[in-house]
Amino acid sequence: MPNFGKKSSDNLNGCHPLLRQLFQMVVKKEDCAVTCGIRDKEAQEKAFNEGKSSKQWPDSKHNIKIEGELSTAVDVPPYPIDWNDLPRFYMFVGYVKAVADMMDIKIRCGADWDMDGWTDDQKFHDLPHFELVKED
Ligand SMILES: [Zn+2]
């Protein structure tokens, strides 16, 4: 059974408990890596400048505003990581969505920001990105 390595576990530990529960379940059947949980100011600006994030500090859900807060976003690509195998990413997103639905955890994926089920109606594709949707 796949499991998270040290780096992935450390990254996931910076995330909201619901994200931790979700991806601990996902990794049992679909190997994956947690490449980013909390992103500090420097890391956020770097991600923005490299086009990997559409947000600047502190507007990303990876950014925490107060010490001890947890990230409500996480970046999880399927493992081993092949950034060029986009169909594999979409399959993985579908799997994560199904597991999240079964666990009753509401998430938004960077493959479908407006959550309408279509992936071709958006400009910024962030395929490894998952974030919690706040219910209010
Ligand atoms: Zn992200």
Short mmCIF file of N, CA and C and ligand atoms in Angstrom, two decimals:
data_model
loop_
_atom_site.label_atom_id
_atom_site.label_comp_id
_atom_site.label_asym_id
_atom_site.label_seq_id
_atom_site.Cartn_x
_atom_site.Cartn_y
_atom_site.Cartn_z
N MET A 1 0.85 -1.19 0.00
CA MET A 1 0.00 0.00 0.00
C MET A 1 0.89 1.25 0.00
N PRO A 2 0.66 2.16 -0.96
CA PRO A 2 1.50 3.37 -0.96
C PRO A 2 1.29 4.20 0.30
N ASN A 3 2.28 4.96 0.64
CA ASN A 3 2.17 5.84 1.79
C ASN A 3 3.02 7.09 1.52
N PHE A 4 2.76 8.15 2.28
CA PHE A 4 3.51 9.38 2.06
C PHE A 4 4.91 9.28 2.65
N GLY A 5 5.86 9.84 1.92
CA GLY A 5 7.22 9.94 2.43
C GLY A 5 7.32 11.11 3.39
N LYS A 6 8.51 11.33 3.88
CA LYS A 6 8.74 12.36 4.90
C LYS A 6 8.35 13.76 4.42
N LYS A 7 8.79 14.11 3.20
CA LYS A 7 8.54 15.46 2.71
C LYS A 7 7.04 15.69 2.51
N SER A 8 6.36 14.70 1.92
CA SER A 8 4.92 14.82 1.73
C SER A 8 4.19 14.93 3.07
N SER A 9 4.60 14.11 4.03
CA SER A 9 3.96 14.15 5.35
C SER A 9 4.15 15.51 6.00
N ASP A 10 5.36 16.04 5.92
CA ASP A 10 5.63 17.36 6.50
C ASP A 10 4.74 18.41 5.84
N ASN A 11 4.64 18.38 4.52
CA ASN A 11 3.80 19.34 3.81
C ASN A 11 2.33 19.19 4.20
N LEU A 12 1.89 17.93 4.29
CA LEU A 12 0.48 17.68 4.61
C LEU A 12 0.16 18.10 6.05
N ASN A 13 1.12 18.00 6.93
CA ASN A 13 0.90 18.39 8.33
C ASN A 13 0.60 19.88 8.48
N GLY A 14 0.95 20.68 7.47
CA GLY A 14 0.65 22.11 7.51
C GLY A 14 -0.76 22.40 7.02
N CYS A 15 -1.51 21.35 6.70
CA CYS A 15 -2.84 21.54 6.10
C CYS A 15 -3.97 21.23 7.08
N HIS A 16 -5.12 21.79 6.76
CA HIS A 16 -6.37 21.58 7.51
C HIS A 16 -6.63 20.07 7.71
N PRO A 17 -7.15 19.68 8.88
CA PRO A 17 -7.42 18.27 9.16
C PRO A 17 -8.25 17.55 8.09
N LEU A 18 -9.20 18.26 7.47
CA LEU A 18 -10.02 17.61 6.44
C LEU A 18 -9.17 17.24 5.22
N LEU A 19 -8.23 18.11 4.87
CA LEU A 19 -7.33 17.79 3.75
C LEU A 19 -6.41 16.64 4.12
N ARG A 20 -5.99 16.62 5.37
CA ARG A 20 -5.13 15.52 5.83
C ARG A 20 -5.89 14.19 5.75
N GLN A 21 -7.13 14.18 6.26
CA GLN A 21 -7.94 12.95 6.23
C GLN A 21 -8.16 12.49 4.78
N LEU A 22 -8.49 13.45 3.92
CA LEU A 22 -8.79 13.12 2.53
C LEU A 22 -7.59 12.46 1.85
N PHE A 23 -6.43 13.09 1.97
CA PHE A 23 -5.29 12.56 1.21
C PHE A 23 -4.64 11.35 1.88
N GLN A 24 -4.85 11.18 3.19
CA GLN A 24 -4.41 9.92 3.82
C GLN A 24 -5.22 8.77 3.25
N MET A 25 -6.49 9.03 2.92
CA MET A 25 -7.35 8.01 2.32
C MET A 25 -6.97 7.79 0.85
N VAL A 26 -6.77 8.89 0.11
CA VAL A 26 -6.45 8.79 -1.32
C VAL A 26 -5.16 7.99 -1.54
N VAL A 27 -4.14 8.26 -0.75
CA VAL A 27 -2.82 7.67 -1.00
C VAL A 27 -2.81 6.16 -0.82
N LYS A 28 -3.82 5.64 -0.10
CA LYS A 28 -3.88 4.19 0.10
C LYS A 28 -4.03 3.44 -1.22
N LYS A 29 -4.77 4.05 -2.16
CA LYS A 29 -5.03 3.37 -3.44
C LYS A 29 -4.33 4.03 -4.62
N GLU A 30 -4.11 5.34 -4.52
CA GLU A 30 -3.51 6.08 -5.63
C GLU A 30 -2.29 6.82 -5.09
N ASP A 31 -1.12 6.34 -5.46
CA ASP A 31 0.09 6.96 -4.94
C ASP A 31 0.18 8.41 -5.42
N CYS A 32 0.57 9.28 -4.51
CA CYS A 32 0.64 10.70 -4.83
C CYS A 32 1.64 11.36 -3.91
N ALA A 33 1.99 12.60 -4.21
CA ALA A 33 2.97 13.34 -3.41
C ALA A 33 2.37 14.67 -3.01
N VAL A 34 2.66 15.13 -1.81
CA VAL A 34 2.18 16.45 -1.40
C VAL A 34 3.33 17.43 -1.63
N THR A 35 3.23 18.20 -2.71
CA THR A 35 4.36 19.07 -3.06
C THR A 35 4.26 20.42 -2.38
N CYS A 36 3.06 20.78 -1.90
CA CYS A 36 2.93 22.08 -1.23
C CYS A 36 1.73 22.11 -0.31
N GLY A 37 1.95 22.58 0.91
CA GLY A 37 0.86 22.84 1.83
C GLY A 37 0.85 24.34 2.07
N ILE A 38 1.50 24.74 3.15
CA ILE A 38 1.64 26.17 3.43
C ILE A 38 2.71 26.77 2.51
N ARG A 39 2.39 27.95 1.95
CA ARG A 39 3.36 28.68 1.15
C ARG A 39 3.61 30.01 1.83
N ASP A 40 4.85 30.26 2.25
CA ASP A 40 5.15 31.54 2.90
C ASP A 40 5.27 32.63 1.83
N LYS A 41 5.51 33.85 2.28
CA LYS A 41 5.49 34.99 1.37
C LYS A 41 6.47 34.80 0.20
N GLU A 42 7.67 34.39 0.54
CA GLU A 42 8.70 34.21 -0.48
C GLU A 42 8.28 33.15 -1.50
N ALA A 43 7.77 32.02 -0.98
CA ALA A 43 7.36 30.92 -1.85
C ALA A 43 6.16 31.31 -2.71
N GLN A 44 5.25 32.13 -2.14
CA GLN A 44 4.08 32.55 -2.89
C GLN A 44 4.47 33.48 -4.04
N GLU A 45 5.37 34.43 -3.77
CA GLU A 45 5.80 35.35 -4.82
C GLU A 45 6.54 34.59 -5.92
N LYS A 46 7.32 33.59 -5.51
CA LYS A 46 8.06 32.77 -6.47
C LYS A 46 7.08 32.01 -7.37
N ALA A 47 6.07 31.39 -6.74
CA ALA A 47 5.07 30.63 -7.50
C ALA A 47 4.32 31.55 -8.46
N PHE A 48 4.01 32.77 -7.99
CA PHE A 48 3.31 33.73 -8.84
C PHE A 48 4.18 34.13 -10.04
N ASN A 49 5.44 34.43 -9.74
CA ASN A 49 6.35 34.87 -10.81
C ASN A 49 6.62 33.77 -11.83
N GLU A 50 6.55 32.52 -11.39
CA GLU A 50 6.78 31.40 -12.30
C GLU A 50 5.50 30.96 -13.01
N GLY A 51 4.40 31.66 -12.72
CA GLY A 51 3.13 31.31 -13.37
C GLY A 51 2.47 30.07 -12.79
N LYS A 52 2.96 29.61 -11.63
CA LYS A 52 2.39 28.41 -11.03
C LYS A 52 1.20 28.75 -10.13
N SER A 53 1.07 30.02 -9.78
CA SER A 53 -0.08 30.47 -9.01
C SER A 53 -0.59 31.75 -9.64
N SER A 54 -1.91 31.95 -9.59
CA SER A 54 -2.48 33.17 -10.16
C SER A 54 -2.61 34.25 -9.08
N LYS A 55 -2.27 33.90 -7.85
CA LYS A 55 -2.45 34.83 -6.74
C LYS A 55 -1.14 35.29 -6.15
N GLN A 56 -1.15 36.52 -5.67
CA GLN A 56 0.01 37.05 -4.95
C GLN A 56 -0.25 36.98 -3.45
N TRP A 57 0.83 36.95 -2.67
CA TRP A 57 0.72 36.98 -1.23
C TRP A 57 -0.16 38.13 -0.77
N PRO A 58 -1.07 37.98 0.19
CA PRO A 58 -1.40 36.74 0.91
C PRO A 58 -2.73 36.15 0.46
N ASP A 59 -3.03 36.25 -0.85
CA ASP A 59 -4.38 35.92 -1.33
C ASP A 59 -4.59 34.44 -1.66
N SER A 60 -3.52 33.66 -1.68
CA SER A 60 -3.67 32.23 -1.98
C SER A 60 -4.16 31.49 -0.75
N LYS A 61 -4.92 30.42 -0.98
CA LYS A 61 -5.37 29.61 0.15
C LYS A 61 -4.22 28.80 0.75
N HIS A 62 -3.06 28.84 0.09
CA HIS A 62 -1.87 28.22 0.67
C HIS A 62 -1.23 29.13 1.72
N ASN A 63 -1.64 30.40 1.73
CA ASN A 63 -1.02 31.38 2.63
C ASN A 63 -1.77 31.44 3.95
N ILE A 64 -1.02 31.42 5.03
CA ILE A 64 -1.65 31.57 6.33
C ILE A 64 -1.29 32.94 6.88
N LYS A 65 -2.24 33.53 7.54
CA LYS A 65 -2.05 34.91 7.98
C LYS A 65 -1.53 35.00 9.41
N ILE A 66 -1.89 34.00 10.22
CA ILE A 66 -1.39 34.03 11.58
C ILE A 66 -0.66 32.73 11.92
N GLU A 67 0.35 32.87 12.75
CA GLU A 67 1.16 31.74 13.19
C GLU A 67 0.27 30.62 13.73
N GLY A 68 0.52 29.40 13.28
CA GLY A 68 -0.25 28.28 13.80
C GLY A 68 -1.49 27.95 13.00
N GLU A 69 -1.85 28.85 12.06
CA GLU A 69 -2.98 28.58 11.18
C GLU A 69 -2.61 27.45 10.21
N LEU A 70 -3.62 26.81 9.62
CA LEU A 70 -3.34 25.71 8.70
C LEU A 70 -3.78 26.08 7.29
N SER A 71 -3.08 25.51 6.31
CA SER A 71 -3.40 25.79 4.92
C SER A 71 -4.71 25.11 4.54
N THR A 72 -5.58 25.83 3.81
CA THR A 72 -6.83 25.21 3.34
C THR A 72 -6.68 24.81 1.87
N ALA A 73 -5.44 24.84 1.39
CA ALA A 73 -5.16 24.37 0.03
C ALA A 73 -3.95 23.45 0.07
N VAL A 74 -3.91 22.53 -0.90
CA VAL A 74 -2.80 21.60 -0.97
C VAL A 74 -2.55 21.24 -2.43
N ASP A 75 -1.28 21.03 -2.77
CA ASP A 75 -0.94 20.61 -4.13
C ASP A 75 -0.50 19.16 -4.10
N VAL A 76 -1.25 18.31 -4.80
CA VAL A 76 -0.97 16.88 -4.77
C VAL A 76 -1.01 16.30 -6.19
N PRO A 77 0.14 16.11 -6.81
CA PRO A 77 0.18 15.40 -8.09
C PRO A 77 0.27 13.89 -7.88
N PRO A 78 -0.21 13.12 -8.86
CA PRO A 78 -0.01 11.67 -8.78
C PRO A 78 1.48 11.33 -8.83
N TYR A 79 1.86 10.23 -8.18
CA TYR A 79 3.27 9.87 -8.06
C TYR A 79 3.53 8.52 -8.72
N PRO A 80 4.66 8.30 -9.40
CA PRO A 80 5.72 9.26 -9.68
C PRO A 80 5.22 10.42 -10.54
N ILE A 81 5.79 11.60 -10.29
CA ILE A 81 5.28 12.80 -10.94
C ILE A 81 5.77 12.92 -12.38
N ASP A 82 4.81 13.07 -13.31
CA ASP A 82 5.15 13.39 -14.69
C ASP A 82 4.26 14.55 -15.09
N TRP A 83 4.81 15.76 -15.03
CA TRP A 83 4.03 16.98 -15.27
C TRP A 83 3.47 17.04 -16.68
N ASN A 84 4.00 16.20 -17.58
CA ASN A 84 3.53 16.25 -18.97
C ASN A 84 2.36 15.31 -19.24
N ASP A 85 2.11 14.39 -18.32
CA ASP A 85 1.03 13.42 -18.53
C ASP A 85 -0.28 13.98 -17.99
N LEU A 86 -0.86 14.90 -18.76
CA LEU A 86 -2.06 15.59 -18.28
C LEU A 86 -3.26 14.67 -18.08
N PRO A 87 -3.49 13.69 -18.99
CA PRO A 87 -4.65 12.79 -18.75
C PRO A 87 -4.55 12.09 -17.40
N ARG A 88 -3.35 11.74 -16.99
CA ARG A 88 -3.17 11.08 -15.69
C ARG A 88 -3.60 12.02 -14.56
N PHE A 89 -3.29 13.32 -14.71
CA PHE A 89 -3.72 14.30 -13.70
C PHE A 89 -5.24 14.35 -13.61
N TYR A 90 -5.89 14.38 -14.78
CA TYR A 90 -7.35 14.48 -14.76
C TYR A 90 -7.99 13.23 -14.14
N MET A 91 -7.39 12.06 -14.44
CA MET A 91 -7.90 10.83 -13.81
C MET A 91 -7.75 10.92 -12.30
N PHE A 92 -6.61 11.43 -11.86
CA PHE A 92 -6.35 11.53 -10.42
C PHE A 92 -7.33 12.51 -9.76
N VAL A 93 -7.58 13.63 -10.42
CA VAL A 93 -8.53 14.62 -9.88
C VAL A 93 -9.91 13.98 -9.70
N GLY A 94 -10.32 13.18 -10.69
CA GLY A 94 -11.60 12.50 -10.59
C GLY A 94 -11.64 11.55 -9.40
N TYR A 95 -10.54 10.86 -9.18
CA TYR A 95 -10.47 9.94 -8.05
C TYR A 95 -10.56 10.70 -6.72
N VAL A 96 -9.81 11.80 -6.62
CA VAL A 96 -9.83 12.60 -5.39
C VAL A 96 -11.24 13.15 -5.14
N LYS A 97 -11.89 13.64 -6.21
CA LYS A 97 -13.25 14.18 -6.05
C LYS A 97 -14.21 13.11 -5.53
N ALA A 98 -14.08 11.89 -6.07
CA ALA A 98 -14.98 10.80 -5.65
C ALA A 98 -14.74 10.46 -4.17
N VAL A 99 -13.49 10.37 -3.78
CA VAL A 99 -13.19 10.05 -2.38
C VAL A 99 -13.69 11.18 -1.48
N ALA A 100 -13.49 12.43 -1.90
CA ALA A 100 -13.94 13.58 -1.11
C ALA A 100 -15.47 13.54 -0.96
N ASP A 101 -16.17 13.22 -2.05
CA ASP A 101 -17.63 13.13 -1.99
C ASP A 101 -18.07 12.07 -0.99
N MET A 102 -17.39 10.93 -1.05
CA MET A 102 -17.78 9.85 -0.13
C MET A 102 -17.51 10.22 1.32
N MET A 103 -16.48 11.04 1.54
CA MET A 103 -16.14 11.46 2.91
C MET A 103 -16.89 12.73 3.30
N ASP A 104 -17.71 13.24 2.36
CA ASP A 104 -18.47 14.46 2.60
C ASP A 104 -17.56 15.67 2.86
N ILE A 105 -16.47 15.73 2.12
CA ILE A 105 -15.55 16.87 2.23
C ILE A 105 -15.67 17.67 0.94
N LYS A 106 -16.03 18.95 1.07
CA LYS A 106 -16.27 19.76 -0.11
C LYS A 106 -14.97 20.40 -0.60
N ILE A 107 -14.55 20.07 -1.81
CA ILE A 107 -13.30 20.61 -2.34
C ILE A 107 -13.50 21.25 -3.71
N ARG A 108 -12.60 22.18 -4.02
CA ARG A 108 -12.53 22.78 -5.36
C ARG A 108 -11.17 22.36 -5.94
N CYS A 109 -11.16 22.04 -7.22
CA CYS A 109 -9.92 21.59 -7.87
C CYS A 109 -9.45 22.65 -8.85
N GLY A 110 -8.13 22.77 -8.97
CA GLY A 110 -7.56 23.72 -9.93
C GLY A 110 -7.79 23.30 -11.38
N ALA A 111 -8.36 22.09 -11.56
CA ALA A 111 -8.73 21.65 -12.91
C ALA A 111 -10.11 22.15 -13.29
N ASP A 112 -10.86 22.66 -12.29
CA ASP A 112 -12.24 23.09 -12.52
C ASP A 112 -12.64 24.10 -11.44
N TRP A 113 -12.10 25.33 -11.57
CA TRP A 113 -12.27 26.34 -10.52
C TRP A 113 -13.73 26.66 -10.23
N ASP A 114 -14.56 26.72 -11.29
CA ASP A 114 -15.95 27.13 -11.06
C ASP A 114 -16.85 25.93 -10.73
N MET A 115 -16.25 24.74 -10.67
CA MET A 115 -16.93 23.54 -10.19
C MET A 115 -18.17 23.19 -11.01
N ASP A 116 -18.09 23.45 -12.33
CA ASP A 116 -19.24 23.12 -13.16
C ASP A 116 -19.03 21.80 -13.91
N GLY A 117 -17.91 21.13 -13.63
CA GLY A 117 -17.65 19.85 -14.28
C GLY A 117 -16.92 19.97 -15.61
N TRP A 118 -16.76 21.20 -16.12
CA TRP A 118 -16.04 21.41 -17.37
C TRP A 118 -14.63 21.91 -17.08
N THR A 119 -13.67 21.44 -17.88
CA THR A 119 -12.28 21.85 -17.65
C THR A 119 -11.79 22.82 -18.74
N ASP A 120 -12.62 23.05 -19.75
CA ASP A 120 -12.15 23.87 -20.87
C ASP A 120 -12.71 25.30 -20.82
N ASP A 121 -13.34 25.66 -19.69
CA ASP A 121 -13.92 27.00 -19.58
C ASP A 121 -13.12 27.87 -18.61
N GLN A 122 -11.83 27.58 -18.49
CA GLN A 122 -11.00 28.38 -17.58
C GLN A 122 -9.64 28.61 -18.20
N LYS A 123 -9.00 29.70 -17.75
CA LYS A 123 -7.70 30.07 -18.33
C LYS A 123 -6.54 29.49 -17.53
N PHE A 124 -6.69 29.47 -16.21
CA PHE A 124 -5.57 29.04 -15.38
C PHE A 124 -5.79 27.61 -14.88
N HIS A 125 -5.01 26.69 -15.44
CA HIS A 125 -5.14 25.28 -15.04
C HIS A 125 -4.08 24.95 -13.99
N ASP A 126 -4.54 24.55 -12.83
CA ASP A 126 -3.63 24.22 -11.74
C ASP A 126 -3.99 22.80 -11.29
N LEU A 127 -3.53 21.83 -12.08
CA LEU A 127 -4.03 20.46 -11.95
C LEU A 127 -3.74 19.77 -10.62
N PRO A 128 -2.62 20.06 -9.94
CA PRO A 128 -2.40 19.38 -8.66
C PRO A 128 -3.07 20.09 -7.48
N HIS A 129 -3.78 21.20 -7.74
CA HIS A 129 -4.30 22.02 -6.63
C HIS A 129 -5.70 21.58 -6.18
N PHE A 130 -5.83 21.44 -4.87
CA PHE A 130 -7.12 21.14 -4.23
C PHE A 130 -7.30 22.07 -3.06
N GLU A 131 -8.50 22.62 -2.86
CA GLU A 131 -8.72 23.48 -1.70
C GLU A 131 -10.09 23.21 -1.11
N LEU A 132 -10.21 23.49 0.16
CA LEU A 132 -11.49 23.30 0.85
C LEU A 132 -12.44 24.41 0.44
N VAL A 133 -13.70 24.05 0.27
CA VAL A 133 -14.72 25.05 0.00
C VAL A 133 -15.41 25.35 1.32
N LYS A 134 -15.42 26.64 1.65
CA LYS A 134 -16.05 27.06 2.90
C LYS A 134 -17.56 27.03 2.75
N GLU A 135 -18.21 26.34 3.64
CA GLU A 135 -19.68 26.34 3.62
C GLU A 135 -20.15 27.46 4.54
N ASP A 136 -20.91 28.38 3.96
CA ASP A 136 -21.45 29.41 4.87
C ASP A 136 -22.91 29.70 4.57
ZN ZN B 1 -2.08 25.05 -4.98
#
